[in-house]
PDB file of C-alpha atoms and ligand atoms in Angstrom:
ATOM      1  CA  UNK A  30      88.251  95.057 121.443  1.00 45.00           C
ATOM      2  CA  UNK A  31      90.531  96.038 124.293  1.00 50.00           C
ATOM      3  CA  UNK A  32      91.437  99.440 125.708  1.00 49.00           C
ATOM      4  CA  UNK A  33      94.170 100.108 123.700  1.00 49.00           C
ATOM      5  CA  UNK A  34      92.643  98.864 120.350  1.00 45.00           C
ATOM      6  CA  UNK A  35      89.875 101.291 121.346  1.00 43.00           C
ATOM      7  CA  UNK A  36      92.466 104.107 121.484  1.00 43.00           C
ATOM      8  CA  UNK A  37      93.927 103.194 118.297  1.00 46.00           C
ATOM      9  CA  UNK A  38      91.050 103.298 116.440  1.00 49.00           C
ATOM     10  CA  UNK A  39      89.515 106.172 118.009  1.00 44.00           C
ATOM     11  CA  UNK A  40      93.065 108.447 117.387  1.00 41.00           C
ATOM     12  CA  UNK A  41      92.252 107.465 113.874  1.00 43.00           C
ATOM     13  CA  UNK A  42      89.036 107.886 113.471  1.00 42.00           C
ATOM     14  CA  UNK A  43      89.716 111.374 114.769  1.00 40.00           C
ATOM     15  CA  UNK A  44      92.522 112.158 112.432  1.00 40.00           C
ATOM     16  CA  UNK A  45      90.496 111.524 109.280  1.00 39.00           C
ATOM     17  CA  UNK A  46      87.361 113.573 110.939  1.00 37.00           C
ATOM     18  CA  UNK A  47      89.835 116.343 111.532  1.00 37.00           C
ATOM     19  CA  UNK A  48      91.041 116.110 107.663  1.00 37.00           C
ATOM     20  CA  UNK A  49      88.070 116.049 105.975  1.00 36.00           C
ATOM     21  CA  UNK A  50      86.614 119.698 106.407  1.00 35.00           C
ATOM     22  CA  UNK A  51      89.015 120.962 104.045  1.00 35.00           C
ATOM     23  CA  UNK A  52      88.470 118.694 101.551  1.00 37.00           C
ATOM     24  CA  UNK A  53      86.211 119.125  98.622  1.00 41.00           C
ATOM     25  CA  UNK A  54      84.595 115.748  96.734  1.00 48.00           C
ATOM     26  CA  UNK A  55      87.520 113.349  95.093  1.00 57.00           C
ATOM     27  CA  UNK A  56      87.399 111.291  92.084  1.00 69.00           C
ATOM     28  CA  UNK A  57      89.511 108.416  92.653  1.00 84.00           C
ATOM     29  CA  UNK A  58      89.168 107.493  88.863  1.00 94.00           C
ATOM     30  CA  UNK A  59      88.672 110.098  86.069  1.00 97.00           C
ATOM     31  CA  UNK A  60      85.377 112.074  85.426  1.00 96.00           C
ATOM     32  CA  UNK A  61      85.394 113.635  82.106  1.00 97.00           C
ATOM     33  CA  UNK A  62      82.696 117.154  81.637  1.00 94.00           C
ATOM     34  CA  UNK A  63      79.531 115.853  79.631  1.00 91.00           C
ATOM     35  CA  UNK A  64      79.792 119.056  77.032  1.00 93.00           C
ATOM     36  CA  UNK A  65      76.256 119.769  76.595  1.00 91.00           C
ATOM     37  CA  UNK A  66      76.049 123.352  76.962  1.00 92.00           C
ATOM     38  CA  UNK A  67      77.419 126.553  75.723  1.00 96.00           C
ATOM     39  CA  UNK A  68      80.719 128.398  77.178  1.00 98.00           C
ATOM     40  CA  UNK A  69      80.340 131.866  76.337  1.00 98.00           C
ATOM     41  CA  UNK A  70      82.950 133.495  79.290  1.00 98.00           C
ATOM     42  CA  UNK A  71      84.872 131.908  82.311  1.00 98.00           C
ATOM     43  CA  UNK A  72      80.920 132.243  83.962  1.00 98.00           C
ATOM     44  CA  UNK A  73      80.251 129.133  82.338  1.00 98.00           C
ATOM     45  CA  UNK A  74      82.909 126.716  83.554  1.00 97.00           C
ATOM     46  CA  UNK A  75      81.044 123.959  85.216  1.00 96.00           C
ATOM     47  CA  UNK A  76      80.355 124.602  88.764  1.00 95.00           C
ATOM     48  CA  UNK A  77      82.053 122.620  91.113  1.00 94.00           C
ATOM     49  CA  UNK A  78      84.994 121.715  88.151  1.00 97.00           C
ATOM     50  CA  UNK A  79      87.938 123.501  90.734  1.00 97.00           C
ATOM     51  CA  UNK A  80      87.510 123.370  94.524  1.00 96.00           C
ATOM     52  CA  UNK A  81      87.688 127.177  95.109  1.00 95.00           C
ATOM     53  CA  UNK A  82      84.995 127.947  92.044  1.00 95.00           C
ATOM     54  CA  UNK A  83      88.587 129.147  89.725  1.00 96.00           C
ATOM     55  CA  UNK A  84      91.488 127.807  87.881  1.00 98.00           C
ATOM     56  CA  UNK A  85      94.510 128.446  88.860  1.00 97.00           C
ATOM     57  CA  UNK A  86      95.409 129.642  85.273  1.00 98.00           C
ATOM     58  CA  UNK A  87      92.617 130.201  82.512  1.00 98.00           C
ATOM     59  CA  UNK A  88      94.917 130.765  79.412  1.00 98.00           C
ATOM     60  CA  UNK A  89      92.211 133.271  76.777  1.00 98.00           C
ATOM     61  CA  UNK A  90      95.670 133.565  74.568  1.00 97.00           C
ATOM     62  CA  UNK A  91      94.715 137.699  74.151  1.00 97.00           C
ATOM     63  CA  UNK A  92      98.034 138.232  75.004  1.00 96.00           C
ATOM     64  CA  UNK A  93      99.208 136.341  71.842  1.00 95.00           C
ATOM     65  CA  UNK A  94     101.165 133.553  73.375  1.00 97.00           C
ATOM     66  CA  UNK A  95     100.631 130.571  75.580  1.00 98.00           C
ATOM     67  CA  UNK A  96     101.257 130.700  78.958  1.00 98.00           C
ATOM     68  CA  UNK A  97     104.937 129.474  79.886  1.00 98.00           C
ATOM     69  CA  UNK A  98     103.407 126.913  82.788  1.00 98.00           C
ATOM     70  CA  UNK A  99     101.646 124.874  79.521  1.00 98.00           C
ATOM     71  CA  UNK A 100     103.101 123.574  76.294  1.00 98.00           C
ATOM     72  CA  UNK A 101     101.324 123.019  73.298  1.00 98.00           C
ATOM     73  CA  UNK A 102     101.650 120.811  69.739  1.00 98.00           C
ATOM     74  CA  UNK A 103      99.829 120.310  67.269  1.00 98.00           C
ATOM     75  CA  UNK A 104      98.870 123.803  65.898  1.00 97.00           C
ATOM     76  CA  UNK A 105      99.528 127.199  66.954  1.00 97.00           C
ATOM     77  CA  UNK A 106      98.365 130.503  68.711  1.00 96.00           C
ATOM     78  CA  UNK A 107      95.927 132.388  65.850  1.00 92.00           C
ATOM     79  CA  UNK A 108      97.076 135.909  66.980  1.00 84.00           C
ATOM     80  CA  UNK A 109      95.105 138.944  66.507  1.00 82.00           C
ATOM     81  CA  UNK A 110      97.167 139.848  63.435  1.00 83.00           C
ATOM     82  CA  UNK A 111      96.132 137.211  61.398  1.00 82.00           C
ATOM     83  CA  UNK A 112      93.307 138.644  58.934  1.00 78.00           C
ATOM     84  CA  UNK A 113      91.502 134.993  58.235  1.00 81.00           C
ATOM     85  CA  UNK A 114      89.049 133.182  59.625  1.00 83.00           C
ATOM     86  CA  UNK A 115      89.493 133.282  64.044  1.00 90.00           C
ATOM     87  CA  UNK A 116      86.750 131.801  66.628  1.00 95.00           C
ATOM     88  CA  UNK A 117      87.620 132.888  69.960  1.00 97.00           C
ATOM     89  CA  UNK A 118      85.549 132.375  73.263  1.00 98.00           C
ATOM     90  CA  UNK A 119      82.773 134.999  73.013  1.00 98.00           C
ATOM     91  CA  UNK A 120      83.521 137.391  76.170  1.00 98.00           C
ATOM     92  CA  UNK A 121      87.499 137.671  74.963  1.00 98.00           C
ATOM     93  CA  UNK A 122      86.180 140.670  73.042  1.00 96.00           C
ATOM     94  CA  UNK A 123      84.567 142.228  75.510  1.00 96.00           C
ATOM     95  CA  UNK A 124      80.540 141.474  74.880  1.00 97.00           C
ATOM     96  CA  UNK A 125      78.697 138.369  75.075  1.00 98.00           C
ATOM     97  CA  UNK A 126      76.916 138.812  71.707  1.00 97.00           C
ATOM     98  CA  UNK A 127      77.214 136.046  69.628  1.00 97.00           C
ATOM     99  CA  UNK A 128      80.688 136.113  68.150  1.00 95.00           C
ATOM    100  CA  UNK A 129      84.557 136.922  68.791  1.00 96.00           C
ATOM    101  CA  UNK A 130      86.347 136.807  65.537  1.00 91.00           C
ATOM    102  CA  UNK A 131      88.507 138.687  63.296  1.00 87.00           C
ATOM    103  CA  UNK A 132      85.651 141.440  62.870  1.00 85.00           C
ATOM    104  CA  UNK A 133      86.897 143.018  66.316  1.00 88.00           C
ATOM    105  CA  UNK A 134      90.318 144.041  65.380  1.00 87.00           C
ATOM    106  CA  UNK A 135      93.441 143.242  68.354  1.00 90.00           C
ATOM    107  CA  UNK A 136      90.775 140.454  69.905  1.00 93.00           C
ATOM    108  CA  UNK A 137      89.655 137.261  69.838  1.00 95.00           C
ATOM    109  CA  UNK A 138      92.901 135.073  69.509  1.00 96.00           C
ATOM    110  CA  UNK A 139      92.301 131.446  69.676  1.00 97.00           C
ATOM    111  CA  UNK A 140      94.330 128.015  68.843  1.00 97.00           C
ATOM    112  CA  UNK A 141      94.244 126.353  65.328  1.00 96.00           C
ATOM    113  CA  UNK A 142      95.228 123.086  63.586  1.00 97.00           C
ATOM    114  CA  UNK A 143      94.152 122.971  60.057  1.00 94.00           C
ATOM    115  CA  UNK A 144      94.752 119.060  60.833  1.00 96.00           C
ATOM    116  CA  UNK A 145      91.486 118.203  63.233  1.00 96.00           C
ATOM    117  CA  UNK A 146      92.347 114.561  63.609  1.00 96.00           C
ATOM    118  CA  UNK A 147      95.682 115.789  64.515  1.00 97.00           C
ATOM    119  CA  UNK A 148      94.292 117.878  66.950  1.00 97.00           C
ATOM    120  CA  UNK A 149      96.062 120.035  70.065  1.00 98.00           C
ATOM    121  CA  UNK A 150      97.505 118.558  72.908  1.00 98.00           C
ATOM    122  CA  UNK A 151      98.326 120.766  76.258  1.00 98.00           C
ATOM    123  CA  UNK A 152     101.092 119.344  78.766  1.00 98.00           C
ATOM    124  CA  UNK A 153     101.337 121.066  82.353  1.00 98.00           C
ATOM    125  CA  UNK A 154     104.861 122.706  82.479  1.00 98.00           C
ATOM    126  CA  UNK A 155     104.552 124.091  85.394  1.00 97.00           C
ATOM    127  CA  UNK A 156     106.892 124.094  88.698  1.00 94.00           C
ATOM    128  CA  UNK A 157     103.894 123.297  90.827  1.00 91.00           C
ATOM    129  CA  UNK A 158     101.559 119.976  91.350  1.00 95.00           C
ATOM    130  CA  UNK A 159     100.242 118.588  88.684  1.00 97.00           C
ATOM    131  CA  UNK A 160      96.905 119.741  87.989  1.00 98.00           C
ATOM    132  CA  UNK A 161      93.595 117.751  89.143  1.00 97.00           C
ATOM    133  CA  UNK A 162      91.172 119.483  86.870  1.00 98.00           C
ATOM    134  CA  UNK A 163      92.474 120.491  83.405  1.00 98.00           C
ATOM    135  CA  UNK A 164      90.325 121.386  80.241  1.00 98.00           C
ATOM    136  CA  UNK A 165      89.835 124.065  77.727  1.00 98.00           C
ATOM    137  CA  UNK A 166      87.409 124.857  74.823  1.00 98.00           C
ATOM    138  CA  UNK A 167      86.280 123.714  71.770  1.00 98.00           C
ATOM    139  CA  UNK A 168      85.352 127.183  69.216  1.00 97.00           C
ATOM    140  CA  UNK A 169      85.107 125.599  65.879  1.00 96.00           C
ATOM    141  CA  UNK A 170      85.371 122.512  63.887  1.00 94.00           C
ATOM    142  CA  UNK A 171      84.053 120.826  60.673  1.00 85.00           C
ATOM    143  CA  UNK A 172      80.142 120.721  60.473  1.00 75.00           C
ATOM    144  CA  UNK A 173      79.901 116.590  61.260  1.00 77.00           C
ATOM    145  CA  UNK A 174      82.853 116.624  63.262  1.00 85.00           C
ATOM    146  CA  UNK A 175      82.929 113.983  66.353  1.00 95.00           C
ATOM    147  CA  UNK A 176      85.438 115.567  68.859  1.00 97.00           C
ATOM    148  CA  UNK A 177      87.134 113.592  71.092  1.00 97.00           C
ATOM    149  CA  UNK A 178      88.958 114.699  74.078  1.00 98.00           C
ATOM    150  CA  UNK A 179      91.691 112.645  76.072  1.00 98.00           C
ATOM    151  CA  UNK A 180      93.624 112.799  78.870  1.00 98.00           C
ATOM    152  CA  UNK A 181      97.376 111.796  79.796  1.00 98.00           C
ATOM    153  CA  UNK A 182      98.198 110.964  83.772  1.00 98.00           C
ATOM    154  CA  UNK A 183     101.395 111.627  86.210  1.00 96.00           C
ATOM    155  CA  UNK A 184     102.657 108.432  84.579  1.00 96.00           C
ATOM    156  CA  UNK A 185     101.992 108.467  81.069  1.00 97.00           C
ATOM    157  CA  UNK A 186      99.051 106.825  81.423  1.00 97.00           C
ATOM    158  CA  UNK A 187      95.727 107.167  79.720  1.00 98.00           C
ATOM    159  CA  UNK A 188      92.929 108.739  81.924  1.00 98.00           C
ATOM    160  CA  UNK A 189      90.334 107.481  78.969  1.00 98.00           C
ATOM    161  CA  UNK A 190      88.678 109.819  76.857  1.00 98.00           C
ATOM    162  CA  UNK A 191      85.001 111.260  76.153  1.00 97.00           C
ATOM    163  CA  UNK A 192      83.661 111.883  72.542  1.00 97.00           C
ATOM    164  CA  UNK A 193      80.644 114.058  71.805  1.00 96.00           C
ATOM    165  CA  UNK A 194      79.285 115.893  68.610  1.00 94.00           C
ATOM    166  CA  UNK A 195      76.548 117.956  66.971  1.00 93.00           C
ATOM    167  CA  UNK A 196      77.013 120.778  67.911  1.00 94.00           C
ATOM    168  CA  UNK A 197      79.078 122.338  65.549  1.00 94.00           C
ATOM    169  CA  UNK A 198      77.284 125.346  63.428  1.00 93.00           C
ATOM    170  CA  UNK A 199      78.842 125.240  59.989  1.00 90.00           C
ATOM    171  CA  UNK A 200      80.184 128.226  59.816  1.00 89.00           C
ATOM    172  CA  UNK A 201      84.355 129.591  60.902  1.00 85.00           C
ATOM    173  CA  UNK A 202      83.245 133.267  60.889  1.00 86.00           C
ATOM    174  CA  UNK A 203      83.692 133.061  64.930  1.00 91.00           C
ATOM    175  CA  UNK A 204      80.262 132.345  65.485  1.00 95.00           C
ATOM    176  CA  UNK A 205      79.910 131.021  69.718  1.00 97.00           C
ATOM    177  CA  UNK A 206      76.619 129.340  70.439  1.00 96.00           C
ATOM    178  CA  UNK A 207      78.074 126.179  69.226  1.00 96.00           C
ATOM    179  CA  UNK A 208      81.202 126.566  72.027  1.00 98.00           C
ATOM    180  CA  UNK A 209      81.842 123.499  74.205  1.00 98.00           C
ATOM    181  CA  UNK A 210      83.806 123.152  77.726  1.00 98.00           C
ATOM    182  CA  UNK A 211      85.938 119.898  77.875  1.00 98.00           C
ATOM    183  CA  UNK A 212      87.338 119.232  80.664  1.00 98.00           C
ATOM    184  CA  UNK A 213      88.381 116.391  82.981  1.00 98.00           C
ATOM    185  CA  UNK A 214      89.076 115.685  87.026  1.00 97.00           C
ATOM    186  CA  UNK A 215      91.310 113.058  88.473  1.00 97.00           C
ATOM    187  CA  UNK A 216      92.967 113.428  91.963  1.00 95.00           C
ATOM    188  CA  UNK A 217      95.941 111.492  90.785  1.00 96.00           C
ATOM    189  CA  UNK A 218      97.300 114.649  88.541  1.00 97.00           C
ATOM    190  CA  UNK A 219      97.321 115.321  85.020  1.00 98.00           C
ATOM    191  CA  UNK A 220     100.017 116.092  83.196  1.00 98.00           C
ATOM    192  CA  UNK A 221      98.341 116.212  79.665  1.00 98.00           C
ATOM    193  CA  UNK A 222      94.862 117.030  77.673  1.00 98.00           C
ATOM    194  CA  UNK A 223      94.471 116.684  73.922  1.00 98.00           C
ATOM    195  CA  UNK A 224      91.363 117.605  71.721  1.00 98.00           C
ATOM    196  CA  UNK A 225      90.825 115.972  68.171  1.00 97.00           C
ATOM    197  CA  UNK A 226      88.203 116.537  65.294  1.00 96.00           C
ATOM    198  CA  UNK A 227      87.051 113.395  63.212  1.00 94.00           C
ATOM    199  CA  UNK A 228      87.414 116.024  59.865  1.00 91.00           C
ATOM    200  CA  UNK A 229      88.942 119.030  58.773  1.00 92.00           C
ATOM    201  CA  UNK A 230      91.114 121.463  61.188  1.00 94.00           C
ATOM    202  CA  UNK A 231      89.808 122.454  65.217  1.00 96.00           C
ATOM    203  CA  UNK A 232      90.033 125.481  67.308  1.00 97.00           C
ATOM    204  CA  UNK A 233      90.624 126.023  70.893  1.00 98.00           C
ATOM    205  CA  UNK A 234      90.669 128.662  73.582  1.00 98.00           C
ATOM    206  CA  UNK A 235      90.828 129.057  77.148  1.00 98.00           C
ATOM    207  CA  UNK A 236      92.894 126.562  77.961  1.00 98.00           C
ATOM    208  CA  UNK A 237      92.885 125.751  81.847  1.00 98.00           C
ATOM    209  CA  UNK A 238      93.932 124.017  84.811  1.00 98.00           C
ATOM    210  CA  UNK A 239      93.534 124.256  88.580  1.00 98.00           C
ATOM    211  CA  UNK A 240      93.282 121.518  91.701  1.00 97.00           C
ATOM    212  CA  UNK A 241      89.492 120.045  92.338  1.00 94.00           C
ATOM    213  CA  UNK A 242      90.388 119.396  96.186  1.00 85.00           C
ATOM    214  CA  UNK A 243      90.953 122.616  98.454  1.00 76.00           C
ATOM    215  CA  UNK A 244      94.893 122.425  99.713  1.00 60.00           C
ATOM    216  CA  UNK A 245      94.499 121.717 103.358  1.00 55.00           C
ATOM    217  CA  UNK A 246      94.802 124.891 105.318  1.00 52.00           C
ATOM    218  CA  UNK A 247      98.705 125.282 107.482  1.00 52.00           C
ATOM    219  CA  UNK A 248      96.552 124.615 110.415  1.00 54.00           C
ATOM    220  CA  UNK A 249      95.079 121.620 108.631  1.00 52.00           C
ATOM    221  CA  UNK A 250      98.817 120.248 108.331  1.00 49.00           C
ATOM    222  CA  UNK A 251      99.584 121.196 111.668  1.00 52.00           C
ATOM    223  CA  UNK A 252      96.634 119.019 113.040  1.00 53.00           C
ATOM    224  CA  UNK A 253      97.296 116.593 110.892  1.00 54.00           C
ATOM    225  CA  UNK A 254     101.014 116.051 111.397  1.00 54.00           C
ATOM    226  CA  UNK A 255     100.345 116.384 115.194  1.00 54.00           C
ATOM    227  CA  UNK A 256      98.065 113.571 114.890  1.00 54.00           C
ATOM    228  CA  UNK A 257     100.221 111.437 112.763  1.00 53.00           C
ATOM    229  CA  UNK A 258     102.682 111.977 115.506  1.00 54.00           C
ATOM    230  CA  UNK A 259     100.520 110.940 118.462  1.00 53.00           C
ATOM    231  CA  UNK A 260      99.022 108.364 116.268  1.00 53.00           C
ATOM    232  CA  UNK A 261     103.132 106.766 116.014  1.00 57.00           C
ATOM    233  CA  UNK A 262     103.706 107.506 119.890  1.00 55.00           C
ATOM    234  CA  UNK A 263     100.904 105.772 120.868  1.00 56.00           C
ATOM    235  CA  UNK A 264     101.658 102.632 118.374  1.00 57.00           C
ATOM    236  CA  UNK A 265     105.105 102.549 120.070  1.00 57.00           C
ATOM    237  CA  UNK A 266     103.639 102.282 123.737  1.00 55.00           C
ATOM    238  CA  UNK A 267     100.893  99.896 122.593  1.00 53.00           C
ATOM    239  CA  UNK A 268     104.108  97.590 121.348  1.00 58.00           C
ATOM    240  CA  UNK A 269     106.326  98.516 124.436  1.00 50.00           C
TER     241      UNK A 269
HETATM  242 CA1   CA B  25      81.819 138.631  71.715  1.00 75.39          CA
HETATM  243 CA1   CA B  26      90.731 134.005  73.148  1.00 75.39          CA
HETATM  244 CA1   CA B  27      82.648 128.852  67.408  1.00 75.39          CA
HETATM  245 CA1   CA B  28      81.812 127.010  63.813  1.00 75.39          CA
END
């Protein structure tokens, strides 16, 4: 190795060592939640699921309508209004005890497709980056339901899917111990997320995005970029 392949390689070995402190882990191919335990409040979204510990939106629907950065088919916002059968994600009435349904009145709104194999699909909308972490939250499906969750990339492309089951209780009174996180990372963006039940209709709720890599810090560019830069000078002078 001569002098100047040295300084080549060093300038970028020291350009990636300067990037990397900002950076949380990657996944360079999809990773998809295993939902084995219960969601009960925005407490229980798997650790280490967004970079800075929160989405950038969490979407509980309370306010009656999904938010404008999202759109959603297949079913419908369940508002508040609606005297039937709701499950909604425990805490969205205010106590973690065991059930958020229509027996707390002007609470507990949730998503619903009487058509479960049909299910709900959520596409980012938003003006930003595509998200890198996207899920939401399964509150209710048929008793032997397998639910399968899916997700859609930048291109169209299918980021695979994960399918899991048992866990639902048997009852639509808005019962919560059964509640499952699904959610799924991939640092190439993801522009879509859709949840199915093998039987009978499904119900959703806080529906949610955010990045799983920290955005470099300004400074962070500003090294970077100067790097880049000395990285191109000195490529030029090792050709001159
Ligand atoms: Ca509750
Ligand atoms: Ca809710
Ligand atoms: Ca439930
Ligand atoms: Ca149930």
């Amino acid at each position: 190795m001569n002098r100047n392949t040295f300084t080549a390689r060093w300038l970028a070995a020291a350009l990636v060592t300067s990037a990397v402190p900002a950076l949380a882990a990657t996944a360079a191919t999809p990773v998809f939640v295993n939902p084995n335990t219960a969601y009960l409040s925005s407490a229980d979204i798997p650790a280490g699921f967004y970079a800075s510990g929160t989405p950038t939106l969490l979407d509980t629907l309370e306010d009656g309508a999904l938010d404008a950065s999202l759109s959603g088919s297949g079913g419908s916002v369940l508002s508040a209004a609606f005297a039937g059968i709701r499950d909604s994600v425990d805490a969205d009435d205010g106590a973690i005890d065991g059930n958020c349904g229509p027996q707390t009145p002007g609470r507990c709104v949730s998503w619903f497709n009487g058509n479960g194999a049909q299910g709900a699909t959520f596409t980012f909308a938003g003006s930003g980056p595509l998200p890198t972490a996207f899920g939401l939250v399964w509150t209710d499906g048929g008793g032997g339901t397998a639910v399968t969750f899916s997700a859609i990339g930048a291109d169209g492309q299918s980021l695979g899917s994960i399918t899991a089951g048992g866990f639902a209780d048997g009852s639509n009174g808005g019962t919560t111990a059964e509640d499952r996180f699904f959610g799924v990372q991939f640092e190439g963006g993801i522009r879509a997320i859709t949840i199915s039940n093998s039987s009978g209709g499904i119900e959703v709720d806080h529906i949610q995005y955010g990045q799983m890599t920290a955005v470099p810090e300004p400074g962070s560019w500003a090294l970077m970029a100067g790097g880049l830069g000395l990285l191109a000078w000195r490529r030029r002078a090792l050709r001159g």
